[in-house]
Coordinates of C-alpha atoms and ligand atoms in Angstrom, one line a residue:
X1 CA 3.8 17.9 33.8
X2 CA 5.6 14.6 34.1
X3 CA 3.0 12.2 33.5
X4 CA 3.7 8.3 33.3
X5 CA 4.2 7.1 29.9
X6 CA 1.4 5.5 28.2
X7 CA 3.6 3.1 26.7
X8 CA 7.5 1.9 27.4
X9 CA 9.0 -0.5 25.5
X10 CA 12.2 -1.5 27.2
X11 CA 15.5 -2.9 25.4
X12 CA 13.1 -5.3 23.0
X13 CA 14.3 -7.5 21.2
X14 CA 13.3 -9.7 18.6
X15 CA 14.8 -13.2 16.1
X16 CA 13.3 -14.4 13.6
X17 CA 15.0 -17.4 12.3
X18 CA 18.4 -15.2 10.4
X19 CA 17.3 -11.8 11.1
X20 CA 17.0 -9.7 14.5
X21 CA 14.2 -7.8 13.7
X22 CA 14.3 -5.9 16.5
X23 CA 17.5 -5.6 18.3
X24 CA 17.6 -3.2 21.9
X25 CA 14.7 -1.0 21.1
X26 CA 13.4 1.3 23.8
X27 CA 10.5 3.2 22.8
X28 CA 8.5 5.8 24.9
X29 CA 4.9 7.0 24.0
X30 CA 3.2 9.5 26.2
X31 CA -1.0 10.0 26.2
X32 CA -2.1 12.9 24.0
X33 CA 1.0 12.3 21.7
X34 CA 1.2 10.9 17.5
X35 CA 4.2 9.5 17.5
X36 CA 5.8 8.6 14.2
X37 CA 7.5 5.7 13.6
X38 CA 10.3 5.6 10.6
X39 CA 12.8 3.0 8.9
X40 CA 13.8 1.8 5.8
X41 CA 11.7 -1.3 4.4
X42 CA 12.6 -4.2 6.7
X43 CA 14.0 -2.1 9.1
X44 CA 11.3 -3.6 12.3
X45 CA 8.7 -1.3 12.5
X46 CA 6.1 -3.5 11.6
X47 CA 7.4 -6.0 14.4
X48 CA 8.1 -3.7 16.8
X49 CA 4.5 -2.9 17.3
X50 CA 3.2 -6.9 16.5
X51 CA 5.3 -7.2 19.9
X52 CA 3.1 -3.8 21.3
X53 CA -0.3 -5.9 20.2
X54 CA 0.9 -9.4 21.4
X55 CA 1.1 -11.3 17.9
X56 CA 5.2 -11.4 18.9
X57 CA 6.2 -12.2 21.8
X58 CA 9.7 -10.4 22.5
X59 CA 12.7 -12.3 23.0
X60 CA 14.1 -9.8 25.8
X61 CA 12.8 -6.5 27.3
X62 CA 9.7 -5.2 28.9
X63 CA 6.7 -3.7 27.8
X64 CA 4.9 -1.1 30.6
X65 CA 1.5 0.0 29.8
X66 CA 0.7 3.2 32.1
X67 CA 3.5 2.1 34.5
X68 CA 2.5 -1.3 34.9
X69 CA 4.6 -4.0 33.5
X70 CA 2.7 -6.0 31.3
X71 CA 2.9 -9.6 29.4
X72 CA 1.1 -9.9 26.3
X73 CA 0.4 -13.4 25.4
X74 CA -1.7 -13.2 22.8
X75 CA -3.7 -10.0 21.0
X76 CA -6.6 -10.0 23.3
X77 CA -4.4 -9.3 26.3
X78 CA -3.4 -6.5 24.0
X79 CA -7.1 -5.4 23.5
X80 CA -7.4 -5.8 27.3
X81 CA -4.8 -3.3 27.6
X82 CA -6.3 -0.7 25.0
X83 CA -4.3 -1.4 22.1
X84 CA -5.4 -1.0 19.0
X85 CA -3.5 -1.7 15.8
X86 CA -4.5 -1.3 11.9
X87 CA -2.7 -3.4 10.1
X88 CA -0.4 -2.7 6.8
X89 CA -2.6 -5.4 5.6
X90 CA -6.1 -5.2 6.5
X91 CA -7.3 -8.5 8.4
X92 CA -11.2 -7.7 7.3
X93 CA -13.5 -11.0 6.2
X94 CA -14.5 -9.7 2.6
X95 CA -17.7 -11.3 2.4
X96 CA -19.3 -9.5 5.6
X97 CA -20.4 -6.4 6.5
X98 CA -18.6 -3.5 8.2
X99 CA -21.1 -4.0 11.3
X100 CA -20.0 -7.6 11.2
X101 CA -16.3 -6.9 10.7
X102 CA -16.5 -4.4 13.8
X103 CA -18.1 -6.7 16.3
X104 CA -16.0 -9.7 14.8
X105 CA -14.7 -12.0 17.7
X106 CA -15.6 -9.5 20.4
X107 CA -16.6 -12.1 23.0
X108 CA -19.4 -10.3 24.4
X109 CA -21.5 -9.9 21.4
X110 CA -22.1 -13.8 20.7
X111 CA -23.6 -15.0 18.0
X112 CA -26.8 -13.3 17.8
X113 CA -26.4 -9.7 18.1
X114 CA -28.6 -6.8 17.8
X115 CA -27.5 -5.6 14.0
X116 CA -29.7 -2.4 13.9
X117 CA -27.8 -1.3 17.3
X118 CA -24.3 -2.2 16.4
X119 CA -25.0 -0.4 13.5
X120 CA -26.1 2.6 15.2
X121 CA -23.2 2.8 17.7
X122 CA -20.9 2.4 14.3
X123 CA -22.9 5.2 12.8
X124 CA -21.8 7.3 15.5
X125 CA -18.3 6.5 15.5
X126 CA -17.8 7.5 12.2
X127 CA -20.1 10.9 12.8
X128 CA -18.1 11.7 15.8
X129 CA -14.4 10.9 14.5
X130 CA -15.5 12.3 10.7
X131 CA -15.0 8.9 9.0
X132 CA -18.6 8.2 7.6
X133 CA -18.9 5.0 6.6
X134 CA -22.2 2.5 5.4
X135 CA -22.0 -0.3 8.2
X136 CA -24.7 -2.7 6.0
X137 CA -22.1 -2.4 2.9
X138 CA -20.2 -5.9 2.3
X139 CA -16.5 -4.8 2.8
X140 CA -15.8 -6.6 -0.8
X141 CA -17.0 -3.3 -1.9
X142 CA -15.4 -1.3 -0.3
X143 CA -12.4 0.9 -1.3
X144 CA -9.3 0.3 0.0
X145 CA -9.4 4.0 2.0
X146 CA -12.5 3.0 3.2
X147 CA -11.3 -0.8 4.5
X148 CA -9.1 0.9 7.0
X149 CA -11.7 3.6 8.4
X150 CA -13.3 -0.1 8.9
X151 CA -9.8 -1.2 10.7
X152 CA -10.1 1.9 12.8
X153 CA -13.7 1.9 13.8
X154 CA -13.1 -1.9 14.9
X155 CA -10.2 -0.7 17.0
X156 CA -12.3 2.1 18.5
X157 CA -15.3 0.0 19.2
X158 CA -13.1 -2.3 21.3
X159 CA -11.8 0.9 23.1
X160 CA -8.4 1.3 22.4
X161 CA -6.6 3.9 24.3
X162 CA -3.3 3.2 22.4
X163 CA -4.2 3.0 18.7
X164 CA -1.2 2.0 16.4
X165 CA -1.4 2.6 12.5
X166 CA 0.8 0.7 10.5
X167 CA 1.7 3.1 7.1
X168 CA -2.3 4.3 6.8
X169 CA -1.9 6.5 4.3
X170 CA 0.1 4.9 2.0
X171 CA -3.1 3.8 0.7
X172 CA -5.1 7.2 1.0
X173 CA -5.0 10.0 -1.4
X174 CA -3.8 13.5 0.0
X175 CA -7.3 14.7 1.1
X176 CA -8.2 10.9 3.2
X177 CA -4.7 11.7 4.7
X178 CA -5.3 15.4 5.6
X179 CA -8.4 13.5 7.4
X180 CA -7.2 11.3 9.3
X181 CA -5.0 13.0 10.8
X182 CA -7.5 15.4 11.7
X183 CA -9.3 12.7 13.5
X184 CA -6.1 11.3 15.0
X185 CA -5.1 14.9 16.2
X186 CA -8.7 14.5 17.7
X187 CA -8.3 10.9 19.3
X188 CA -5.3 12.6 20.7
X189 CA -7.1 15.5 22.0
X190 CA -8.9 12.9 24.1
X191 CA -5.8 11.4 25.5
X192 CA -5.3 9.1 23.4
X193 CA -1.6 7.7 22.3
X194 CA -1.0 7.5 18.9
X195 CA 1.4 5.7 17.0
X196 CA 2.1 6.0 12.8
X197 CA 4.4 4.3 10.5
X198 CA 5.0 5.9 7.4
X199 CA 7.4 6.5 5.0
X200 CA 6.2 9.9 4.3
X201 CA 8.7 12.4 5.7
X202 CA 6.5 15.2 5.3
X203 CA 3.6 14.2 6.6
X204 CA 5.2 12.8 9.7
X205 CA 6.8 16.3 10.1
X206 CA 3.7 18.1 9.5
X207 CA 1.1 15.8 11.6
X208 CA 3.6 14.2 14.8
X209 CA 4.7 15.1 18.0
X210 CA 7.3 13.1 18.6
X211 CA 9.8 10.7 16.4
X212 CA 11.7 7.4 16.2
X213 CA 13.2 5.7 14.0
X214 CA 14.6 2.0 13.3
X215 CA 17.5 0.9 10.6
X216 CA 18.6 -2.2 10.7
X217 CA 16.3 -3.4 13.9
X218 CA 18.1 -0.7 16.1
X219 CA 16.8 2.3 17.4
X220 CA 18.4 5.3 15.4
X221 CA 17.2 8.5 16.9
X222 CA 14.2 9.6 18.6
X223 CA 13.1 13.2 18.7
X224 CA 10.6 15.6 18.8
X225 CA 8.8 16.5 15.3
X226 CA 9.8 20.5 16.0
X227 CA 13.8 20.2 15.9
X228 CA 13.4 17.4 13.0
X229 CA 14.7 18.0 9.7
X230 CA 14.1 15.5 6.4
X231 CA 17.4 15.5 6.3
X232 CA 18.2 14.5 9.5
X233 CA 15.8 11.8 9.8
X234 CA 17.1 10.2 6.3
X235 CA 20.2 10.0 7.6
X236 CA 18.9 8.3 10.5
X237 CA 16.9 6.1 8.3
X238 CA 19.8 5.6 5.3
X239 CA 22.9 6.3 6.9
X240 CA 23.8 8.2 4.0
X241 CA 21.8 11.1 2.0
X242 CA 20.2 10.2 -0.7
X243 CA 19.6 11.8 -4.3
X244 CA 15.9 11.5 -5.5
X245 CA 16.5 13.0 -9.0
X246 CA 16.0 11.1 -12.2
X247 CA 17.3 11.7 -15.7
X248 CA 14.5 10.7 -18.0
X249 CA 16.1 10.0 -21.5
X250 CA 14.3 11.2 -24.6
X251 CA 13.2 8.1 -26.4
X252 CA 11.2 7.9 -29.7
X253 CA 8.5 6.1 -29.2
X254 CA 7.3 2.8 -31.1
X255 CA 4.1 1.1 -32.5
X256 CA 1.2 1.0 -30.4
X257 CA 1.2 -1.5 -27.4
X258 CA -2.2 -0.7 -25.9
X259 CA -5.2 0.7 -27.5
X260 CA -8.5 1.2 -25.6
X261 CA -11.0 2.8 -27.5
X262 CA -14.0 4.6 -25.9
X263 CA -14.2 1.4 -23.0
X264 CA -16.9 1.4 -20.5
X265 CA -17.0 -1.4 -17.3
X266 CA -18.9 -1.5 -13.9
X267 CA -17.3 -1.6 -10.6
X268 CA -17.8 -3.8 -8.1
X269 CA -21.3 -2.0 -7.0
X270 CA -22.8 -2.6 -10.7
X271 CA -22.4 0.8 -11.4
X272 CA -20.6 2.5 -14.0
X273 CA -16.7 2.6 -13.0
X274 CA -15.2 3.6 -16.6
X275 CA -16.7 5.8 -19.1
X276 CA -15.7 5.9 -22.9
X277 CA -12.5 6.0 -21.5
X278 CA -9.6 5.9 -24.9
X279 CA -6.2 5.8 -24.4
X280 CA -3.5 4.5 -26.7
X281 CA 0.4 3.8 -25.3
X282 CA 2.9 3.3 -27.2
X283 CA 6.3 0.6 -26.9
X284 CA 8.5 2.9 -24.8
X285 CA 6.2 5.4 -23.4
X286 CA 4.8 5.6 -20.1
X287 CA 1.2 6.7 -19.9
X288 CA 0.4 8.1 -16.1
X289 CA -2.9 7.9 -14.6
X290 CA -3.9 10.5 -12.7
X291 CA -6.9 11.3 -10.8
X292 CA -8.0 10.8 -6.8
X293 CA -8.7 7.2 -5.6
X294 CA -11.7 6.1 -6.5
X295 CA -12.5 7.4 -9.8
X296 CA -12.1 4.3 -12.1
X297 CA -8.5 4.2 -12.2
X298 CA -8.2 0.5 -10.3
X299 CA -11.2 -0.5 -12.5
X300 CA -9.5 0.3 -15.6
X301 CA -6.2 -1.5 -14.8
X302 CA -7.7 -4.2 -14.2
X303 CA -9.9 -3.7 -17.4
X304 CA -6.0 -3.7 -19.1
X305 CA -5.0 -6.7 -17.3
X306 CA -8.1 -9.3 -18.5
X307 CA -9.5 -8.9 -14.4
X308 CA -12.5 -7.4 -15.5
X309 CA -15.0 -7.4 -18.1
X310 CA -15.7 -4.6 -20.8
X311 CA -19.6 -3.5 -20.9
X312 CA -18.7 -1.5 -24.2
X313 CA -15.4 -0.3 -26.6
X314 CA -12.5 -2.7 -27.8
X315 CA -9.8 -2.9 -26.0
X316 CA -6.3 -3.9 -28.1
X317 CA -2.8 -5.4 -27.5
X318 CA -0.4 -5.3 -30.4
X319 CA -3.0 -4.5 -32.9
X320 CA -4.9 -8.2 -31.8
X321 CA -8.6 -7.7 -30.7
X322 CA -8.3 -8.9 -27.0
X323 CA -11.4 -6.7 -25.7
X324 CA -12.7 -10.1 -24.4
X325 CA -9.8 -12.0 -23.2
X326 CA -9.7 -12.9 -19.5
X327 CA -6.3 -12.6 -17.7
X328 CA -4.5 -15.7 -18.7
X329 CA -5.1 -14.4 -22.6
X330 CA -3.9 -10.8 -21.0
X331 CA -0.6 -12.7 -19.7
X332 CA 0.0 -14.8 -22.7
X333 CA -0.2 -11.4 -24.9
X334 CA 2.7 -9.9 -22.9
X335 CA 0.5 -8.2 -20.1
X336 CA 2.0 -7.9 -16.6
X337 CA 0.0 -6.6 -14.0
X338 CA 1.2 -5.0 -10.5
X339 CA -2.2 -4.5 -8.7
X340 CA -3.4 -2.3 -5.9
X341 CA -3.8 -5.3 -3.7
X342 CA -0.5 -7.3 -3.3
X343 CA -1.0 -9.5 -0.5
X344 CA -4.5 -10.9 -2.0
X345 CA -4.1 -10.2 -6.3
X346 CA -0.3 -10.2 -6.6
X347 CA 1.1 -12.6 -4.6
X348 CA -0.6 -15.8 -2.2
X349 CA 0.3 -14.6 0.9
X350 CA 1.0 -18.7 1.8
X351 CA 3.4 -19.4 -0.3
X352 CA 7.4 -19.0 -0.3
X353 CA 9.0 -16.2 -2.2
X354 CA 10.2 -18.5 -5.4
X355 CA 6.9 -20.4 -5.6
X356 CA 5.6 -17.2 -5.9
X357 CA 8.4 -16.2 -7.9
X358 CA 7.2 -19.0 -10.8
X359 CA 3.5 -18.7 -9.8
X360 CA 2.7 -16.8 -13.1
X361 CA 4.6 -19.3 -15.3
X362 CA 2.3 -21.8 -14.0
X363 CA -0.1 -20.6 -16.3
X364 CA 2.2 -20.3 -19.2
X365 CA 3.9 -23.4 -18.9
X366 CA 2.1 -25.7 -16.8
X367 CA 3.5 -27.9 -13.9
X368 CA 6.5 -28.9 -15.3
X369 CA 8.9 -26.4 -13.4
X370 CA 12.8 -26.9 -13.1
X371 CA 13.2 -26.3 -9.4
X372 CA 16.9 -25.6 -9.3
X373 CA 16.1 -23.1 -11.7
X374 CA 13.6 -21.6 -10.4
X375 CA 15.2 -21.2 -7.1
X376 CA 18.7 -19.6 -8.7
X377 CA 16.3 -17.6 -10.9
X378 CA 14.5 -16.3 -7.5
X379 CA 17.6 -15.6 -6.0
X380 CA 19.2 -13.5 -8.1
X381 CA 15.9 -11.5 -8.5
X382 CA 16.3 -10.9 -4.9
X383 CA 19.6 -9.8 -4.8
X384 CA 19.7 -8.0 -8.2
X385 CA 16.9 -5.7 -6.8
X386 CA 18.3 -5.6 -2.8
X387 CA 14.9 -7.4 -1.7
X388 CA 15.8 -8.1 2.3
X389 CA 13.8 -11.6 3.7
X390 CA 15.4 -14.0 6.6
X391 CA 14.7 -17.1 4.2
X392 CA 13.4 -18.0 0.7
X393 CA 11.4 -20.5 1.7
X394 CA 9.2 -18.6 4.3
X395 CA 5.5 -17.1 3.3
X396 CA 6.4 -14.2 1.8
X397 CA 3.7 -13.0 4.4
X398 CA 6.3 -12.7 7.0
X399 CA 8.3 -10.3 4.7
X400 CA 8.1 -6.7 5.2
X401 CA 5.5 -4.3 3.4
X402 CA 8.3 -2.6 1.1
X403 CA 10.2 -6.1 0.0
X404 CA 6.6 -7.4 -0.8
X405 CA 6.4 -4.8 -3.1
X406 CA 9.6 -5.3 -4.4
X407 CA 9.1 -9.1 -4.9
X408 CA 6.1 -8.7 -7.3
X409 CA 7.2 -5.9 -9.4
X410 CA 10.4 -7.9 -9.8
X411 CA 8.6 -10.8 -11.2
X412 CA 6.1 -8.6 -13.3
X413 CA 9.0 -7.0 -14.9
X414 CA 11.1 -10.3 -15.5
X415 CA 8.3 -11.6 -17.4
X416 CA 9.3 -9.7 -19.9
X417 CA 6.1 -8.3 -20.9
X418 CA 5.7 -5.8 -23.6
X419 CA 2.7 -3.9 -21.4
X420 CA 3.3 -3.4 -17.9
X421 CA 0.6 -2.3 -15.6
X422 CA 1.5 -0.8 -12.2
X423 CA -0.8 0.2 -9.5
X424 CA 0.5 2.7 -6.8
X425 CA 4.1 1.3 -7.3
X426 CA 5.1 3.5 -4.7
X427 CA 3.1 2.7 -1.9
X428 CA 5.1 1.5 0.9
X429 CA 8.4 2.3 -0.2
X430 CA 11.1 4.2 2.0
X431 CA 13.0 6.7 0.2
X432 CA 15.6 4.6 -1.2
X433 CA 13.2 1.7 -2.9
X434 CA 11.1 4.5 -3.9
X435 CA 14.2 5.9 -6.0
X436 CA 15.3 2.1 -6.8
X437 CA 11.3 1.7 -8.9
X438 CA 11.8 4.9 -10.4
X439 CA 15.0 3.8 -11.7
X440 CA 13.2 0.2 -12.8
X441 CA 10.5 1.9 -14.3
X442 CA 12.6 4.5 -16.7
X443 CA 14.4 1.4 -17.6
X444 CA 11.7 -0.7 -18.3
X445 CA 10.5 2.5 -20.7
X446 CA 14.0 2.8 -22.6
X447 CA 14.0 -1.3 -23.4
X448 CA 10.9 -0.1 -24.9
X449 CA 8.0 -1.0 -22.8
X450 CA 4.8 0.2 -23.1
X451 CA 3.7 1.2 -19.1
X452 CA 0.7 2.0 -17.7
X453 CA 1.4 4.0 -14.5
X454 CA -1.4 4.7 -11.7
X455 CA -0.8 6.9 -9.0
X456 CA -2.0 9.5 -6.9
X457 CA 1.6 11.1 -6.6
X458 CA 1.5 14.0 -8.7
X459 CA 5.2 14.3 -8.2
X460 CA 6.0 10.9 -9.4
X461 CA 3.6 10.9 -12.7
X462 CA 5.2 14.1 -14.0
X463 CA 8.9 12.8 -13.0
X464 CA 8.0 9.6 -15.2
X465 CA 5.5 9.7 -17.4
X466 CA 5.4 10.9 -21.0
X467 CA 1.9 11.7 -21.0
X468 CA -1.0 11.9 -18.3
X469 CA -4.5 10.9 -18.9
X470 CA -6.6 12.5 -16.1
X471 CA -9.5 10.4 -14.5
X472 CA -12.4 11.9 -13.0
X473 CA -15.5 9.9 -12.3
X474 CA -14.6 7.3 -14.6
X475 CA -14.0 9.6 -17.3
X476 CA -10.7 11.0 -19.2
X477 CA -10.8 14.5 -19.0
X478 CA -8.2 15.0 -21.3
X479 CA -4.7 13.2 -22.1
X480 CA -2.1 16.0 -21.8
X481 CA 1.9 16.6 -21.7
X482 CA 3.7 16.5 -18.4
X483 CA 6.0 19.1 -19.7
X484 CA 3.4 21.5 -20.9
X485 CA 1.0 21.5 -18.2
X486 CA 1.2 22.7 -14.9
X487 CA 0.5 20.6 -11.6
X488 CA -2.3 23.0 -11.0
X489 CA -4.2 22.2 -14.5
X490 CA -3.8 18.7 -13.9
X491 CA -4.9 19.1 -10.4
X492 CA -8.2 21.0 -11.5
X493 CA -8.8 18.0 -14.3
X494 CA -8.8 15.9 -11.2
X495 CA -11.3 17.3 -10.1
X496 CA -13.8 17.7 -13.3
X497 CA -12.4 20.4 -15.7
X498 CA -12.0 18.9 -19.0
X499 CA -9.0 20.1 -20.9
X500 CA -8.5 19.7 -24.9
X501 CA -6.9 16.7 -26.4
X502 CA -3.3 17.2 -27.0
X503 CA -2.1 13.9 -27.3
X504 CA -0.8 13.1 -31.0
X505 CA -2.9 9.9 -31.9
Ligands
ATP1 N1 7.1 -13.7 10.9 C1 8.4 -13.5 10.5 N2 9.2 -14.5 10.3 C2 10.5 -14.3 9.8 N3 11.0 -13.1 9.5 C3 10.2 -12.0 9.7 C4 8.8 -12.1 10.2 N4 8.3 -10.9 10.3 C5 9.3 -10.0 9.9 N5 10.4 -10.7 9.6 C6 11.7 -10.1 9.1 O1 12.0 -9.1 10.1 C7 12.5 -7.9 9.5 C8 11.7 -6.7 9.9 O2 10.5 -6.8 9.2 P1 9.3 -5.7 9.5 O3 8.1 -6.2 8.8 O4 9.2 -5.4 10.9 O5 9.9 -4.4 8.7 P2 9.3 -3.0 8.5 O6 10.2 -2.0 9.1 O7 7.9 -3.0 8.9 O8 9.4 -2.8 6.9 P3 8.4 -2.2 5.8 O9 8.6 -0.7 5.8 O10 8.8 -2.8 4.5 O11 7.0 -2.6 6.2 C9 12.6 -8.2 8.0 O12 13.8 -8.7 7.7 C10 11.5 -9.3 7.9 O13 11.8 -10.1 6.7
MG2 MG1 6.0 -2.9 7.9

């Protein structure tokens, strides 16, 4: 059956000012089809498909929607065609509800709407695609897994045919990816096209019809997911293989950096986020957190970083009391912090890449900022860690997911601090920046850092860590070796065993 493409994107291409972001791409998606979409950070993924949901316009080429040549001139002509797109960073107004966020700027639905209905009809998407969801919660509470079921319930409700997903699961634990797949393989099922970024190579071999990938703006190969090999597709990506395996050098470990001692905090719901929870990590160690999203891990980092209060315990830097210091106190004591949420805690999405670059030093040394500095400082930062933007003085908003990344754990880690704090480091990252924060990480450990590592990659906390403290529910159910425990045992931790203490206080 030769049906007509859903989508065709014709030799597209794409300048930003210094940088063709896209450059000749021809991209085919047929209905009933997930189509992955791969490339190394900055590699025009994200802008290819801006282009497919008329944010971009394309400098050259064509865009047929079902056969029909179409020009998008702004998203809703998109939305008009049935294209959907959840964003790498989640467009949602914090303050309102996920009824409110669903029906937001839908022209039809006015001012006044019926809110017991619209929540009804969002009940039922989430009941018929398995993504349950309370439509009267304020997204502010939500987690971030269960923002972009919002993002996808809004696309659905304006019924998108063609629903693009920009990385989804690099911010959903293995079980939320498992599901949405499964309700993606369903959407499909309906004749739906689906398109997924990701860096994942697995999962994109595992849950994909069809791929493509980008390096360097230009289309590098396109094939279906059954002859596709990792390899293969990392060369596509790379140009080169690439080596994954770390040496971790044995380092004795110094005085203790961080010591929380049985601390307790709420989450954003009032509730109790962080029971009892002790942990203690020494200068050169890196303590992994490991545990399934949602269980008090982003509460406690930001318990570490001065973002949130302490309802009960002491928390200590360097042997100083600072259970009641805010985050400025936390930054002054040699804290740096590389939160969850980059475009909103970690950097101002607003501003260039070197004002973010000094934003931090604001607070240490008020306004008076050498400029030349700053910028020379910025820029070697940039090339020093291979971060790829047009211009320094754009909004690092217009930089690409993984450079983001790369931008703010750069600054956290040329702060010098003596704790350092990362959240999901990994998130985003193609293969080769993955390896590059590995590297950074181990490096930061044998200058003697103290690191506090959360992630949901078991992989990655037994590669790095020296021990693992396992959250479940907000509590530690034990602090264990990485070399003396299996992925199994930690895996049944994660989900409530409680194991012995083995770690030597
Ligand atoms: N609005 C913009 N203005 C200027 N340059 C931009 C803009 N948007 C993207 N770019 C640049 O275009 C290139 C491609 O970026 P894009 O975001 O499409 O990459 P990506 O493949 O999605 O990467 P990642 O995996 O890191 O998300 C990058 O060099 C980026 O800095
Ligand atoms: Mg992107």
């Amino acid at each position: 059956m030769s049906a007509i493409p859903m989508v065709e994107m014709v030799k597209v291409t794409k300048r930003f000012p210094g940088v063709v972001a896209n450059d000749n791409v021809s991209l085919t998606i047929d209905a009933g089809q997930i189509h992955g979409l791969l490339g190394e950070n900055g590699a025009g993924k994200s802008t290819l498909m801006s282009i497919l949901t008329g944010l971009y316009r394309p400098d050259e080429g064509d865009i047929y929607i079902k056969g029909k040549k179409v020009d998008m001139l702004s998203p809703k002509d998109a939305v008009t065609q049935g294209i959907g797109m959840v964003h790498q960073h989640f467009k949602l107004v914090k303050s309102f509800t996920v009824a409110e966020n669903v029906i937001l700027g839908m022209k039809d639905m006015g001012v006044l709407y019926d809110k017991t209905k619209i929540q009804a009809q969002v009940e039922r998407f989430c009941t018929q695609y398995g993504m349950c969801i309370d439509p009267a919660a304020k997204v502010w509470q939500l987690t971030v897994g269960e923002q972009q079921r919002v993002e996808i319930i809004k696309a659905l409700f304006r019924g998108a045919e063609i629903l693009i997903l920009d990385e989804p699961t690099a911010v959903l634990t293995p079980q939320e990816a498992k599901d949405l797949y499964k309700t993606l393989r369903l959407m499909a099922g309906q004749g739906k096209a689906i398109i997924v970024i990701s860096h994942k190579l697995s999962e994109v071999l595992e849950g994909t019809d069809m791929i493509s990938v980008l390096r360097g703006g230009k289309p590098a190969g396109s094939t279906k997911t059954e002859l596709a090999s990792e390899q293969e597709l990392t060369r596509w990506m790379v140009g080169r293989n690439v080596t994954t395996h770390m040496d971790r050098a044995a380092n004795e470990p110094g005085e203790v950096v961080l010591e929380l001692d049985k601390v307790s905090c709420l989450n954003n719901r009032g509730q109790l986020a962080v029971q009892q929870a002790s942990i203690r990590i020494r200068a050169g160690e890196i303590l992994g957190i490991a545990g399934v999203a949602g269980n008090g891990q982003t509460e406690l980092a930001e318990v570490v970083a001065g973002l949130r209060s302490i309802e009960s315990g002491t928390k200590h830097v360097g042997g100083v009391d600072h259970t009641f210091s805010g985050s400025r106190d936390m930054i002054r004591a040699g804290v740096s912090y590389v939160p969850e949420d980059r475009l909103g805690t970690g950097l101002v999405p607003g501003l260039n890449a070197v004002d973010n670059y000094i934003l931090k030093s604001y607070a240490q040394k008020g306004w008076l900022i050498n400029w030349q500095q700053a910028r020379e400082e910025t820029q070697d930062v940039i090339s020093s860690y291979d971060i790829k933007m047009a211009n320094l003085f754009n909004p690092v908003k217009m930089m690409s997911g993984g450079n983001l990344q790369k931008l703010l754990l750069a600054r956290e880690i040329n702060a010098d601090p003596r704790l350092l704090v990362v959240v999901y480091p990994m998130r985003g990252l193609d293969v080769g920046a993955m390896a590059a924060v590995r590297k950074l990480l181990l490096a930061e450990r044998e200058a003697g850092k103290a690191i506090l590592l959360i992630s949901e990659e078991l992989d990655e906390l037994f590669a790095l860590s020296d021990c693992i403290a396992v959250l479940h529910r907000g509590e530690i159910m034990g602090v264990v070796h990485p070399r003396t425990v299996t992925v199994e045992e930690v895996g049944m931790m994660m989900a409530g065993k409680r194991m012995l203490e083995q770690h030597a206080v």
